[in-house]
Amino acid sequence: MGDGGRLMLFRRLRDSIPLLPFFAVVAIFLIVPTVTVLIGAVYDEGGFSLARVQALFTETALSALSKSVLLSGSTALLGAIFGALLAWLIVTRPPESLVRRTVLSLCSVLAQFGGVALAFAFLATIGLNGVLTLWVQEYLGANLAGSGWLYGLPGLILVYTYFQIPLMVIVFLPALEGLREQWREAAISLGASTWQYWREVAVPLLTPAFLGSALLLFANAFAAYATAAALVSQGSPIVPLLIRSALTSEVVLGQSGFAYALALEMIVVVAVVMVAYNLLVRRTARWLR
Amino acid sequence: MRTLGRAALWVVFGLFFLFPLYAMADFSTRNLIQGGRTGAAWANLFTDEALYQAIITSLLLSLLTVVAMLVVLVPTMIWVRLRTPWARGLVEFLCLLPLTIPALVIVVGLKNVYLWVTYLLGESALTLTFVYVVLVLPFAYRALDAALSAIDLQTLAEAARSLGAGWTTTIVRVVVPNIASGVLSAAFISVAVVLGEYTIASLSGFETLQVQIVLIGKSDGPTSVAASLAVLLFGFVLLLGLSLLSRRRRRT
């Protein structure tokens, strides 16, 4: 390396000093915990070991994984379809309208910051003394809350759908807004019907964005914890709740290693899904300018 | 026919999303014992000592998180654009990384880090500020990035510097006032995230608002529902206000 090279390196180092606080915070509170999980999952009693990863293939862990996949998959599908529909409804309103702003703000709150509150929303609606439960009991004589389905997988699917639809609206709306009016006019002036325009132009253009958003919804549901934790206080049907029980009962059972392995499983699933999501987004970005 | 179909869809979506919120309002004001209405659950937000403390803790946490986030992120993002463009991709990647690494994973690996934090700073729920800064990074980054892209940062900074301003003055008194809308939206979104956060707080054993809501829910449903609705409404007002504010700004 010549003098010029050394000087440049020195300058780069000096220039990067103001970035240190940022890198320090991210390193200590994001990278270190993640690496701790990665190492903790394959490190046991002073050496490399696959014992903890093997625990992922026990019946408890596999059943939690399959239920998590079922929950995330079904709510991603429901959320994507109904969310796209709602996004389309919103796009038909002018961008500056109060209706649109109100709906989008509500979507944003429900999708990203709801957590625990959404569990209580459904307890107040169709819980044992829920408002809808009492109405139905009084007027139709049926028991909506019967057998406590709200506290199991069916209940989780319902509540998750409640935040997946708004999330779909938020991530899918930009793609819908990117569809230009000129393209529709061009198609119509070339003799296409509205139906043909949607089938031949809009849907093929929107498909990557739609699939990408659905993947994001899947990852979101797979990693979600707060709503499920508030709703299901006993048992651990899904992976996040199994992590909770591994974390909180570790003193008794020495299960902290199991929590690491489960967290590793979660990282792998979410990372794979997010990589696929990014590939699809890049495809959309080509025409979404 | 078409407008009718659309109107029907609006009604269906409206019922699905608004009915649970209405049910929360109804449920939290119902007098379970004597029938009729009562404001007891809502009064508990202030009179229940533990809940009130948790509300204060969460509000303090959101304030601290916003300040820490701005202090760490704003200078970094400006510096990266002006002096160290080679690091821009890395900073963006790190800021968006929390979207891929779930909070649940962070909390599993956080124990050793927090042994040090509590050793150095004492055991207080306010130490959650550090993790929360990481948690709000993706949201704050996007808001600030949009604002920074909308101004001619290079020219502004050069003008300030050539007039003799130091870097601190340039950033605090020249650049920040020009990205005020981005700073504001980053702050609002961060407040909403912190007030709604449950995962990390509960699994690290700190009593924030959301943790307290779940705890109370086991014995006193209406109070939990009232607090939940209050948080949702607060978040909604915050975000709607932000949206209306940005509209006014764009017009002027």
Short mmCIF file of N, CA and C in Angstrom, two decimals, chain A residues 12 14-16 18-19 21-23 25-26 28-34 36-37 82 85-86 88-90 92-93 96-99 101-103 105-106 108-110 112-118 120-125 129-132 134-135 158 161-162 165-166 223 225-226 229-230 233 240 243-244 247-248 250 256 259-260 263 266-267 270-271 274, chain B residues 2 6 9-10 13 16-24 26-27 30 32 72-73 76 79-80 83-84 86-87 90-91 94-95 97-102 104-114 117 130-131 133-134 137 139 189 192-193 196 198-199 202-203 210 213-214 217-218 221 224-225 228-229 231-232 235-236 239-240 243-244 246-247 250-251:
data_model
loop_
_atom_site.label_atom_id
_atom_site.label_comp_id
_atom_site.label_asym_id
_atom_site.label_seq_id
_atom_site.Cartn_x
_atom_site.Cartn_y
_atom_site.Cartn_z
N ARG A 12 -10.52 7.67 6.14
CA ARG A 12 -11.77 6.91 6.30
C ARG A 12 -12.01 6.57 7.76
N ARG A 14 -10.83 8.13 10.38
CA ARG A 14 -11.13 9.34 11.14
C ARG A 14 -12.58 9.77 10.87
N ASP A 15 -12.97 9.67 9.60
CA ASP A 15 -14.33 10.08 9.24
C ASP A 15 -15.39 9.19 9.86
N SER A 16 -15.02 7.94 10.15
CA SER A 16 -16.07 7.04 10.64
C SER A 16 -16.23 7.11 12.16
N PRO A 18 -17.58 9.47 14.04
CA PRO A 18 -18.94 9.87 14.45
C PRO A 18 -19.98 8.76 14.29
N LEU A 19 -19.65 7.71 13.54
CA LEU A 19 -20.62 6.63 13.37
C LEU A 19 -20.58 5.63 14.53
N PRO A 21 -21.19 5.68 17.87
CA PRO A 21 -22.32 5.45 18.78
C PRO A 21 -23.39 4.57 18.17
N PHE A 22 -23.72 4.84 16.91
CA PHE A 22 -24.73 4.05 16.22
C PHE A 22 -24.33 2.58 16.14
N PHE A 23 -23.10 2.36 15.67
CA PHE A 23 -22.65 0.97 15.54
C PHE A 23 -22.59 0.28 16.90
N VAL A 25 -24.51 0.84 19.60
CA VAL A 25 -25.86 0.47 20.05
C VAL A 25 -26.36 -0.74 19.30
N VAL A 26 -26.21 -0.71 17.97
CA VAL A 26 -26.70 -1.83 17.17
C VAL A 26 -25.94 -3.12 17.50
N ILE A 28 -24.33 -3.96 20.33
CA ILE A 28 -24.58 -4.50 21.66
C ILE A 28 -26.01 -5.04 21.80
N PHE A 29 -26.98 -4.31 21.25
CA PHE A 29 -28.37 -4.67 21.54
C PHE A 29 -29.09 -5.39 20.41
N LEU A 30 -28.40 -5.59 19.28
CA LEU A 30 -29.02 -6.37 18.21
C LEU A 30 -28.12 -7.52 17.78
N ILE A 31 -26.86 -7.20 17.47
CA ILE A 31 -25.97 -8.23 16.95
C ILE A 31 -25.57 -9.23 18.04
N VAL A 32 -25.15 -8.70 19.21
CA VAL A 32 -24.73 -9.61 20.28
C VAL A 32 -25.85 -10.58 20.68
N PRO A 33 -27.08 -10.10 20.91
CA PRO A 33 -28.14 -11.06 21.25
C PRO A 33 -28.37 -12.10 20.15
N THR A 34 -28.32 -11.66 18.89
CA THR A 34 -28.55 -12.61 17.80
C THR A 34 -27.44 -13.66 17.75
N THR A 36 -25.54 -14.51 20.22
CA THR A 36 -25.72 -15.35 21.41
C THR A 36 -26.66 -16.50 21.12
N VAL A 37 -27.75 -16.19 20.43
CA VAL A 37 -28.73 -17.23 20.10
C VAL A 37 -28.11 -18.25 19.14
N PHE A 82 -57.99 -10.38 1.63
CA PHE A 82 -58.90 -9.31 2.08
C PHE A 82 -58.18 -7.97 2.17
N LEU A 85 -58.08 -6.48 -1.22
CA LEU A 85 -59.42 -5.96 -1.54
C LEU A 85 -59.64 -4.59 -0.87
N LEU A 86 -59.27 -4.52 0.42
CA LEU A 86 -59.46 -3.26 1.15
C LEU A 86 -58.55 -2.17 0.57
N TRP A 88 -57.63 -1.92 -2.47
CA TRP A 88 -58.24 -1.47 -3.71
C TRP A 88 -59.38 -0.49 -3.43
N LEU A 89 -60.17 -0.79 -2.38
CA LEU A 89 -61.24 0.13 -2.00
C LEU A 89 -60.66 1.50 -1.62
N ILE A 90 -59.53 1.47 -0.89
CA ILE A 90 -58.94 2.72 -0.42
C ILE A 90 -58.39 3.53 -1.60
N THR A 92 -59.49 3.78 -4.50
CA THR A 92 -60.51 4.47 -5.28
C THR A 92 -60.90 5.81 -4.66
N ARG A 93 -60.44 6.07 -3.41
CA ARG A 93 -60.69 7.38 -2.79
C ARG A 93 -59.53 8.31 -3.13
N GLU A 96 -55.99 12.71 -0.81
CA GLU A 96 -56.00 13.70 0.26
C GLU A 96 -57.25 13.60 1.12
N SER A 97 -58.13 12.63 0.80
CA SER A 97 -59.41 12.61 1.51
C SER A 97 -59.24 12.17 2.96
N LEU A 98 -60.13 12.65 3.80
CA LEU A 98 -60.05 12.35 5.23
C LEU A 98 -60.34 10.87 5.47
N VAL A 99 -61.25 10.30 4.67
CA VAL A 99 -61.58 8.88 4.81
C VAL A 99 -60.31 8.06 4.66
N ARG A 101 -57.14 8.95 4.93
CA ARG A 101 -56.17 9.16 6.01
C ARG A 101 -56.58 8.44 7.28
N THR A 102 -57.89 8.53 7.59
CA THR A 102 -58.37 7.89 8.81
C THR A 102 -58.18 6.37 8.72
N VAL A 103 -58.59 5.80 7.58
CA VAL A 103 -58.49 4.35 7.43
C VAL A 103 -57.03 3.90 7.50
N SER A 105 -54.49 5.45 9.00
CA SER A 105 -53.97 5.58 10.37
C SER A 105 -54.44 4.42 11.24
N LEU A 106 -55.72 4.06 11.06
CA LEU A 106 -56.27 2.94 11.84
C LEU A 106 -55.54 1.65 11.47
N SER A 108 -52.54 1.35 10.35
CA SER A 108 -51.19 1.40 10.89
C SER A 108 -51.17 1.04 12.36
N VAL A 109 -52.13 1.55 13.12
CA VAL A 109 -52.19 1.24 14.56
C VAL A 109 -52.45 -0.25 14.77
N LEU A 110 -53.46 -0.78 14.06
CA LEU A 110 -53.82 -2.18 14.28
C LEU A 110 -52.73 -3.12 13.81
N GLN A 112 -49.34 -2.56 13.37
CA GLN A 112 -47.99 -2.51 13.90
C GLN A 112 -47.91 -2.34 15.41
N PHE A 113 -48.93 -1.75 16.02
CA PHE A 113 -48.78 -1.43 17.43
C PHE A 113 -49.84 -2.06 18.32
N GLY A 114 -50.68 -2.94 17.74
CA GLY A 114 -51.81 -3.49 18.49
C GLY A 114 -51.38 -4.40 19.63
N GLY A 115 -50.73 -5.50 19.26
CA GLY A 115 -50.22 -6.45 20.25
C GLY A 115 -51.26 -6.93 21.24
N VAL A 116 -50.96 -6.68 22.50
CA VAL A 116 -51.82 -7.11 23.60
C VAL A 116 -53.26 -6.59 23.46
N ALA A 117 -53.38 -5.34 23.03
CA ALA A 117 -54.69 -4.71 22.98
C ALA A 117 -55.67 -5.50 22.10
N LEU A 118 -55.16 -6.10 21.02
CA LEU A 118 -56.04 -6.84 20.12
C LEU A 118 -56.61 -8.09 20.78
N PHE A 120 -57.34 -8.30 23.90
CA PHE A 120 -58.43 -7.83 24.76
C PHE A 120 -59.63 -7.35 23.95
N ALA A 121 -59.37 -6.86 22.74
CA ALA A 121 -60.49 -6.46 21.89
C ALA A 121 -61.38 -7.66 21.61
N PHE A 122 -60.77 -8.80 21.34
CA PHE A 122 -61.59 -9.97 21.02
C PHE A 122 -62.16 -10.63 22.27
N LEU A 123 -61.45 -10.49 23.40
CA LEU A 123 -62.06 -10.97 24.65
C LEU A 123 -63.32 -10.18 24.96
N ALA A 124 -63.28 -8.88 24.68
CA ALA A 124 -64.44 -8.02 24.95
C ALA A 124 -65.55 -8.29 23.94
N THR A 125 -65.21 -8.85 22.77
CA THR A 125 -66.21 -9.09 21.74
C THR A 125 -66.83 -10.47 21.84
N ASN A 129 -67.92 -13.16 28.49
CA ASN A 129 -68.91 -12.10 28.72
C ASN A 129 -68.87 -11.05 27.62
N GLY A 130 -68.35 -11.44 26.46
CA GLY A 130 -68.16 -10.49 25.37
C GLY A 130 -69.48 -9.89 24.89
N VAL A 131 -69.38 -8.73 24.27
CA VAL A 131 -70.57 -8.01 23.84
C VAL A 131 -71.35 -8.82 22.80
N LEU A 132 -70.64 -9.34 21.81
CA LEU A 132 -71.31 -10.11 20.76
C LEU A 132 -71.85 -11.43 21.32
N LEU A 134 -72.97 -11.99 24.30
CA LEU A 134 -74.22 -11.75 25.04
C LEU A 134 -75.38 -11.46 24.10
N TRP A 135 -75.11 -10.70 23.05
CA TRP A 135 -76.18 -10.40 22.07
C TRP A 135 -76.70 -11.68 21.45
N LEU A 158 -58.35 -16.02 14.03
CA LEU A 158 -59.26 -14.87 13.93
C LEU A 158 -58.54 -13.57 14.32
N THR A 161 -55.81 -12.49 11.90
CA THR A 161 -56.35 -11.93 10.67
C THR A 161 -56.70 -10.46 10.86
N TYR A 162 -57.12 -10.15 12.08
CA TYR A 162 -57.51 -8.77 12.41
C TYR A 162 -56.32 -7.81 12.27
N ILE A 165 -54.77 -8.16 7.92
CA ILE A 165 -55.43 -7.41 6.85
C ILE A 165 -54.90 -5.96 6.79
N PRO A 166 -54.87 -5.25 7.92
CA PRO A 166 -54.34 -3.88 7.86
C PRO A 166 -52.87 -3.83 7.42
N ALA A 223 -43.51 -14.55 13.72
CA ALA A 223 -42.68 -13.97 14.77
C ALA A 223 -43.51 -13.26 15.84
N TYR A 225 -45.71 -12.29 18.94
CA TYR A 225 -45.73 -12.91 20.27
C TYR A 225 -46.81 -12.33 21.18
N ALA A 226 -46.89 -10.99 21.22
CA ALA A 226 -47.70 -10.32 22.24
C ALA A 226 -49.16 -10.77 22.24
N ALA A 229 -49.52 -14.32 23.43
CA ALA A 229 -49.18 -14.47 24.84
C ALA A 229 -50.31 -13.95 25.73
N ALA A 230 -50.96 -12.86 25.30
CA ALA A 230 -52.03 -12.30 26.11
C ALA A 230 -53.29 -13.16 26.03
N SER A 233 -53.00 -18.22 27.95
CA SER A 233 -52.16 -18.19 29.15
C SER A 233 -51.72 -19.58 29.56
N PRO A 240 -43.68 -19.31 19.29
CA PRO A 240 -43.38 -18.21 20.22
C PRO A 240 -43.78 -18.52 21.65
N ILE A 243 -41.32 -20.86 23.19
CA ILE A 243 -40.14 -20.11 23.64
C ILE A 243 -40.41 -19.49 25.01
N ARG A 244 -41.63 -18.94 25.15
CA ARG A 244 -41.97 -18.36 26.45
C ARG A 244 -41.85 -19.40 27.56
N LEU A 247 -38.30 -20.22 28.32
CA LEU A 247 -37.61 -19.12 29.01
C LEU A 247 -38.02 -19.02 30.47
N THR A 248 -39.32 -19.17 30.73
CA THR A 248 -39.80 -18.89 32.08
C THR A 248 -39.66 -20.10 33.00
N GLU A 250 -37.02 -22.24 32.80
CA GLU A 250 -35.67 -22.78 32.65
C GLU A 250 -35.01 -23.12 33.99
N SER A 256 -32.89 -23.49 29.08
CA SER A 256 -32.50 -22.28 28.36
C SER A 256 -31.90 -22.64 26.99
N ALA A 259 -34.60 -22.85 24.47
CA ALA A 259 -35.05 -21.54 23.99
C ALA A 259 -34.14 -21.05 22.86
N TYR A 260 -32.81 -21.26 23.04
CA TYR A 260 -31.88 -20.87 21.98
C TYR A 260 -32.20 -21.59 20.68
N ALA A 263 -35.31 -20.26 19.13
CA ALA A 263 -35.08 -18.93 18.55
C ALA A 263 -34.33 -19.06 17.23
N MET A 266 -36.68 -19.95 14.62
CA MET A 266 -37.46 -18.79 14.20
C MET A 266 -36.65 -17.89 13.26
N ILE A 267 -35.36 -17.68 13.60
CA ILE A 267 -34.51 -16.87 12.73
C ILE A 267 -34.46 -17.47 11.33
N VAL A 270 -37.88 -17.07 9.44
CA VAL A 270 -38.15 -15.68 9.07
C VAL A 270 -37.14 -15.20 8.02
N ALA A 271 -35.85 -15.59 8.17
CA ALA A 271 -34.84 -15.13 7.23
C ALA A 271 -35.12 -15.66 5.83
N MET A 274 -38.00 -13.78 4.39
CA MET A 274 -37.69 -12.38 4.08
C MET A 274 -36.78 -12.26 2.85
N ARG B 2 -72.17 -1.12 -9.32
CA ARG B 2 -70.78 -1.20 -8.87
C ARG B 2 -70.58 -0.41 -7.58
N ARG B 6 -69.36 -1.73 -3.89
CA ARG B 6 -68.28 -1.10 -3.13
C ARG B 6 -68.76 -0.68 -1.74
N LEU B 9 -68.97 -3.59 0.53
CA LEU B 9 -67.65 -4.00 1.00
C LEU B 9 -67.16 -3.09 2.13
N TRP B 10 -67.35 -1.77 1.95
CA TRP B 10 -66.96 -0.83 3.01
C TRP B 10 -67.66 -1.18 4.32
N PHE B 13 -66.14 -4.44 5.86
CA PHE B 13 -64.84 -4.16 6.48
C PHE B 13 -65.00 -3.28 7.71
N PHE B 16 -66.20 -5.38 10.61
CA PHE B 16 -65.17 -6.29 11.11
C PHE B 16 -64.14 -5.55 11.95
N PHE B 17 -63.76 -4.33 11.49
CA PHE B 17 -62.70 -3.64 12.21
C PHE B 17 -63.19 -2.76 13.35
N LEU B 18 -64.38 -2.19 13.20
CA LEU B 18 -64.84 -1.26 14.24
C LEU B 18 -65.64 -1.95 15.34
N PHE B 19 -66.27 -3.08 15.01
CA PHE B 19 -67.08 -3.70 16.06
C PHE B 19 -66.27 -4.10 17.29
N PRO B 20 -65.08 -4.75 17.12
CA PRO B 20 -64.30 -5.07 18.33
C PRO B 20 -63.93 -3.82 19.13
N LEU B 21 -63.70 -2.70 18.45
CA LEU B 21 -63.35 -1.47 19.17
C LEU B 21 -64.57 -0.96 19.93
N TYR B 22 -65.75 -1.03 19.27
CA TYR B 22 -66.98 -0.65 19.97
C TYR B 22 -67.21 -1.56 21.17
N ALA B 23 -66.96 -2.87 20.95
CA ALA B 23 -67.17 -3.84 22.03
C ALA B 23 -66.28 -3.52 23.22
N MET B 24 -65.05 -3.03 22.94
CA MET B 24 -64.15 -2.66 24.04
C MET B 24 -64.74 -1.52 24.85
N ASP B 26 -67.92 -0.69 25.08
CA ASP B 26 -69.10 -1.19 25.76
C ASP B 26 -68.69 -2.02 26.98
N PHE B 27 -67.79 -2.98 26.74
CA PHE B 27 -67.36 -3.91 27.80
C PHE B 27 -66.73 -3.18 28.98
N ARG B 30 -69.35 -1.39 31.29
CA ARG B 30 -70.50 -2.14 31.75
C ARG B 30 -70.36 -2.42 33.24
N LEU B 32 -70.90 -4.96 35.75
CA LEU B 32 -71.18 -6.40 35.71
C LEU B 32 -72.10 -6.84 36.85
N VAL B 72 -28.86 9.34 18.41
CA VAL B 72 -27.99 8.36 17.76
C VAL B 72 -28.17 8.38 16.23
N LEU B 73 -29.42 8.43 15.80
CA LEU B 73 -29.69 8.18 14.38
C LEU B 73 -29.53 9.41 13.48
N THR B 76 -25.95 10.33 12.61
CA THR B 76 -25.38 9.23 11.81
C THR B 76 -25.85 9.29 10.37
N TRP B 79 -24.32 12.27 8.60
CA TRP B 79 -22.89 12.06 8.39
C TRP B 79 -22.64 11.07 7.26
N VAL B 80 -23.45 10.02 7.22
CA VAL B 80 -23.28 9.00 6.20
C VAL B 80 -23.51 9.57 4.80
N ARG B 83 -20.20 12.53 4.55
CA ARG B 83 -18.78 12.23 4.65
C ARG B 83 -18.41 10.78 4.40
N THR B 84 -19.28 9.86 4.71
CA THR B 84 -18.89 8.45 4.58
C THR B 84 -19.92 7.68 3.75
N TRP B 86 -19.59 5.43 1.71
CA TRP B 86 -19.35 3.98 1.62
C TRP B 86 -20.07 3.20 2.71
N ALA B 87 -20.43 3.91 3.80
CA ALA B 87 -21.07 3.20 4.92
C ALA B 87 -22.59 3.26 4.82
N LEU B 90 -24.45 -0.09 4.60
CA LEU B 90 -24.34 -0.83 5.85
C LEU B 90 -25.31 -0.28 6.90
N VAL B 91 -25.34 1.06 7.00
CA VAL B 91 -26.25 1.68 7.99
C VAL B 91 -27.70 1.34 7.67
N LEU B 94 -28.37 -2.28 8.63
CA LEU B 94 -28.49 -2.48 10.09
C LEU B 94 -29.79 -1.90 10.63
N CYS B 95 -30.21 -0.76 10.05
CA CYS B 95 -31.45 -0.14 10.52
C CYS B 95 -32.66 -1.00 10.21
N LEU B 97 -32.56 -4.26 9.78
CA LEU B 97 -32.36 -5.63 10.29
C LEU B 97 -33.39 -6.05 11.34
N PRO B 98 -33.81 -5.16 12.26
CA PRO B 98 -34.80 -5.59 13.26
C PRO B 98 -36.10 -6.08 12.66
N LEU B 99 -36.35 -5.80 11.38
CA LEU B 99 -37.55 -6.34 10.74
C LEU B 99 -37.40 -7.84 10.50
N THR B 100 -36.15 -8.27 10.34
CA THR B 100 -35.89 -9.68 10.06
C THR B 100 -35.61 -10.47 11.34
N ILE B 101 -35.04 -9.80 12.34
CA ILE B 101 -34.78 -10.49 13.60
C ILE B 101 -35.89 -10.14 14.59
N PRO B 102 -36.78 -11.08 14.87
CA PRO B 102 -37.93 -10.79 15.72
C PRO B 102 -37.50 -10.38 17.13
N LEU B 104 -38.65 -11.34 19.77
CA LEU B 104 -38.59 -12.53 20.62
C LEU B 104 -37.19 -13.14 20.60
N VAL B 105 -36.54 -13.14 19.43
CA VAL B 105 -35.18 -13.67 19.32
C VAL B 105 -34.22 -12.77 20.09
N ILE B 106 -34.39 -11.46 19.96
CA ILE B 106 -33.52 -10.53 20.68
C ILE B 106 -33.60 -10.80 22.18
N VAL B 107 -34.80 -10.96 22.68
CA VAL B 107 -34.95 -11.11 24.13
C VAL B 107 -34.36 -12.43 24.63
N VAL B 108 -34.39 -13.46 23.78
CA VAL B 108 -33.79 -14.74 24.18
C VAL B 108 -32.28 -14.58 24.36
N GLY B 109 -31.65 -13.78 23.47
CA GLY B 109 -30.20 -13.65 23.54
C GLY B 109 -29.73 -12.47 24.38
N LEU B 110 -30.67 -11.82 25.05
CA LEU B 110 -30.34 -10.54 25.68
C LEU B 110 -29.83 -10.68 27.11
N LYS B 111 -29.93 -11.86 27.69
CA LYS B 111 -29.71 -11.99 29.12
C LYS B 111 -28.31 -11.52 29.55
N ASN B 112 -27.29 -11.98 28.81
CA ASN B 112 -25.93 -11.61 29.19
C ASN B 112 -25.70 -10.11 29.07
N VAL B 113 -26.23 -9.53 28.00
CA VAL B 113 -26.08 -8.08 27.83
C VAL B 113 -26.71 -7.35 29.00
N TYR B 114 -27.89 -7.82 29.42
CA TYR B 114 -28.58 -7.10 30.48
C TYR B 114 -27.98 -7.32 31.86
N VAL B 117 -25.84 -4.40 31.80
CA VAL B 117 -26.59 -3.15 31.87
C VAL B 117 -27.10 -2.89 33.28
N PHE B 130 -32.48 1.17 25.68
CA PHE B 130 -31.47 0.74 24.70
C PHE B 130 -32.05 -0.21 23.66
N VAL B 131 -32.76 -1.25 24.14
CA VAL B 131 -33.33 -2.22 23.19
C VAL B 131 -34.40 -1.54 22.35
N VAL B 133 -34.55 1.46 21.32
CA VAL B 133 -33.94 2.24 20.24
C VAL B 133 -33.71 1.35 19.03
N VAL B 134 -33.20 0.13 19.28
CA VAL B 134 -32.99 -0.81 18.18
C VAL B 134 -34.33 -1.18 17.53
N LEU B 137 -35.69 1.40 15.14
CA LEU B 137 -34.81 1.81 14.04
C LEU B 137 -35.45 1.74 12.65
N PHE B 139 -38.54 1.89 11.59
CA PHE B 139 -39.58 2.91 11.39
C PHE B 139 -38.96 4.30 11.33
N ILE B 189 -43.95 7.74 15.59
CA ILE B 189 -44.03 6.30 15.37
C ILE B 189 -43.30 5.57 16.49
N ALA B 192 -45.46 5.33 19.52
CA ALA B 192 -46.48 4.29 19.36
C ALA B 192 -45.89 2.90 19.55
N VAL B 193 -44.69 2.68 19.01
CA VAL B 193 -44.05 1.36 19.15
C VAL B 193 -43.77 1.06 20.62
N GLY B 196 -46.76 0.25 22.78
CA GLY B 196 -47.40 -1.02 22.47
C GLY B 196 -46.52 -2.22 22.72
N TYR B 198 -44.67 -5.30 24.19
CA TYR B 198 -44.95 -6.23 25.28
C TYR B 198 -43.87 -7.30 25.39
N THR B 199 -43.45 -7.83 24.23
CA THR B 199 -42.57 -9.00 24.18
C THR B 199 -41.34 -8.85 25.07
N SER B 202 -42.04 -7.96 28.96
CA SER B 202 -42.58 -9.02 29.80
C SER B 202 -41.55 -10.13 30.02
N LEU B 203 -40.79 -10.47 28.98
CA LEU B 203 -39.84 -11.58 29.13
C LEU B 203 -38.57 -11.15 29.86
N GLN B 210 -48.04 -2.39 29.03
CA GLN B 210 -48.62 -3.58 28.42
C GLN B 210 -48.51 -4.79 29.35
N ILE B 213 -51.16 -4.46 31.88
CA ILE B 213 -52.49 -4.72 31.31
C ILE B 213 -52.78 -6.22 31.31
N VAL B 214 -51.81 -7.01 30.90
CA VAL B 214 -52.01 -8.46 30.87
C VAL B 214 -52.17 -9.02 32.28
N GLY B 217 -55.51 -8.17 33.58
CA GLY B 217 -56.55 -8.89 32.84
C GLY B 217 -56.93 -10.21 33.48
N LYS B 218 -56.02 -10.79 34.26
CA LYS B 218 -56.33 -12.08 34.87
C LYS B 218 -57.40 -11.95 35.95
N GLY B 221 -61.03 -7.87 34.10
CA GLY B 221 -61.13 -7.70 32.64
C GLY B 221 -61.43 -6.28 32.18
N SER B 224 -58.47 -3.85 32.12
CA SER B 224 -57.52 -4.16 31.06
C SER B 224 -58.05 -3.71 29.71
N VAL B 225 -59.33 -3.97 29.48
CA VAL B 225 -59.93 -3.59 28.20
C VAL B 225 -59.91 -2.06 28.06
N SER B 228 -56.39 -1.02 27.27
CA SER B 228 -56.05 -1.41 25.89
C SER B 228 -56.65 -0.42 24.90
N LEU B 229 -57.93 -0.12 25.11
CA LEU B 229 -58.60 0.80 24.19
C LEU B 229 -57.95 2.18 24.24
N VAL B 231 -54.83 2.86 24.86
CA VAL B 231 -53.58 2.83 24.11
C VAL B 231 -53.84 2.87 22.61
N LEU B 232 -54.82 2.08 22.16
CA LEU B 232 -55.14 2.05 20.72
C LEU B 232 -55.57 3.43 20.24
N GLY B 235 -52.64 5.85 20.10
CA GLY B 235 -51.83 5.59 18.90
C GLY B 235 -52.51 6.10 17.65
N PHE B 236 -53.84 5.87 17.58
CA PHE B 236 -54.58 6.31 16.40
C PHE B 236 -54.55 7.84 16.26
N LEU B 239 -51.08 8.98 15.07
CA LEU B 239 -50.77 8.75 13.66
C LEU B 239 -51.65 9.58 12.74
N LEU B 240 -52.93 9.75 13.14
CA LEU B 240 -53.81 10.57 12.30
C LEU B 240 -53.34 12.02 12.33
N SER B 243 -50.50 12.38 10.05
CA SER B 243 -50.91 12.35 8.65
C SER B 243 -51.50 13.69 8.23
N LEU B 244 -52.32 14.29 9.12
CA LEU B 244 -52.93 15.59 8.78
C LEU B 244 -51.87 16.69 8.76
N SER B 246 -48.70 16.38 7.99
CA SER B 246 -47.86 16.30 6.79
C SER B 246 -48.63 16.82 5.57
N ARG B 247 -49.96 16.71 5.59
CA ARG B 247 -50.73 17.24 4.47
C ARG B 247 -50.61 18.76 4.44
N ARG B 250 -47.30 19.87 3.13
CA ARG B 250 -47.11 19.73 1.69
C ARG B 250 -47.80 20.87 0.94
N ARG B 251 -48.92 21.34 1.52
CA ARG B 251 -49.67 22.39 0.83
C ARG B 251 -48.93 23.72 0.83
#
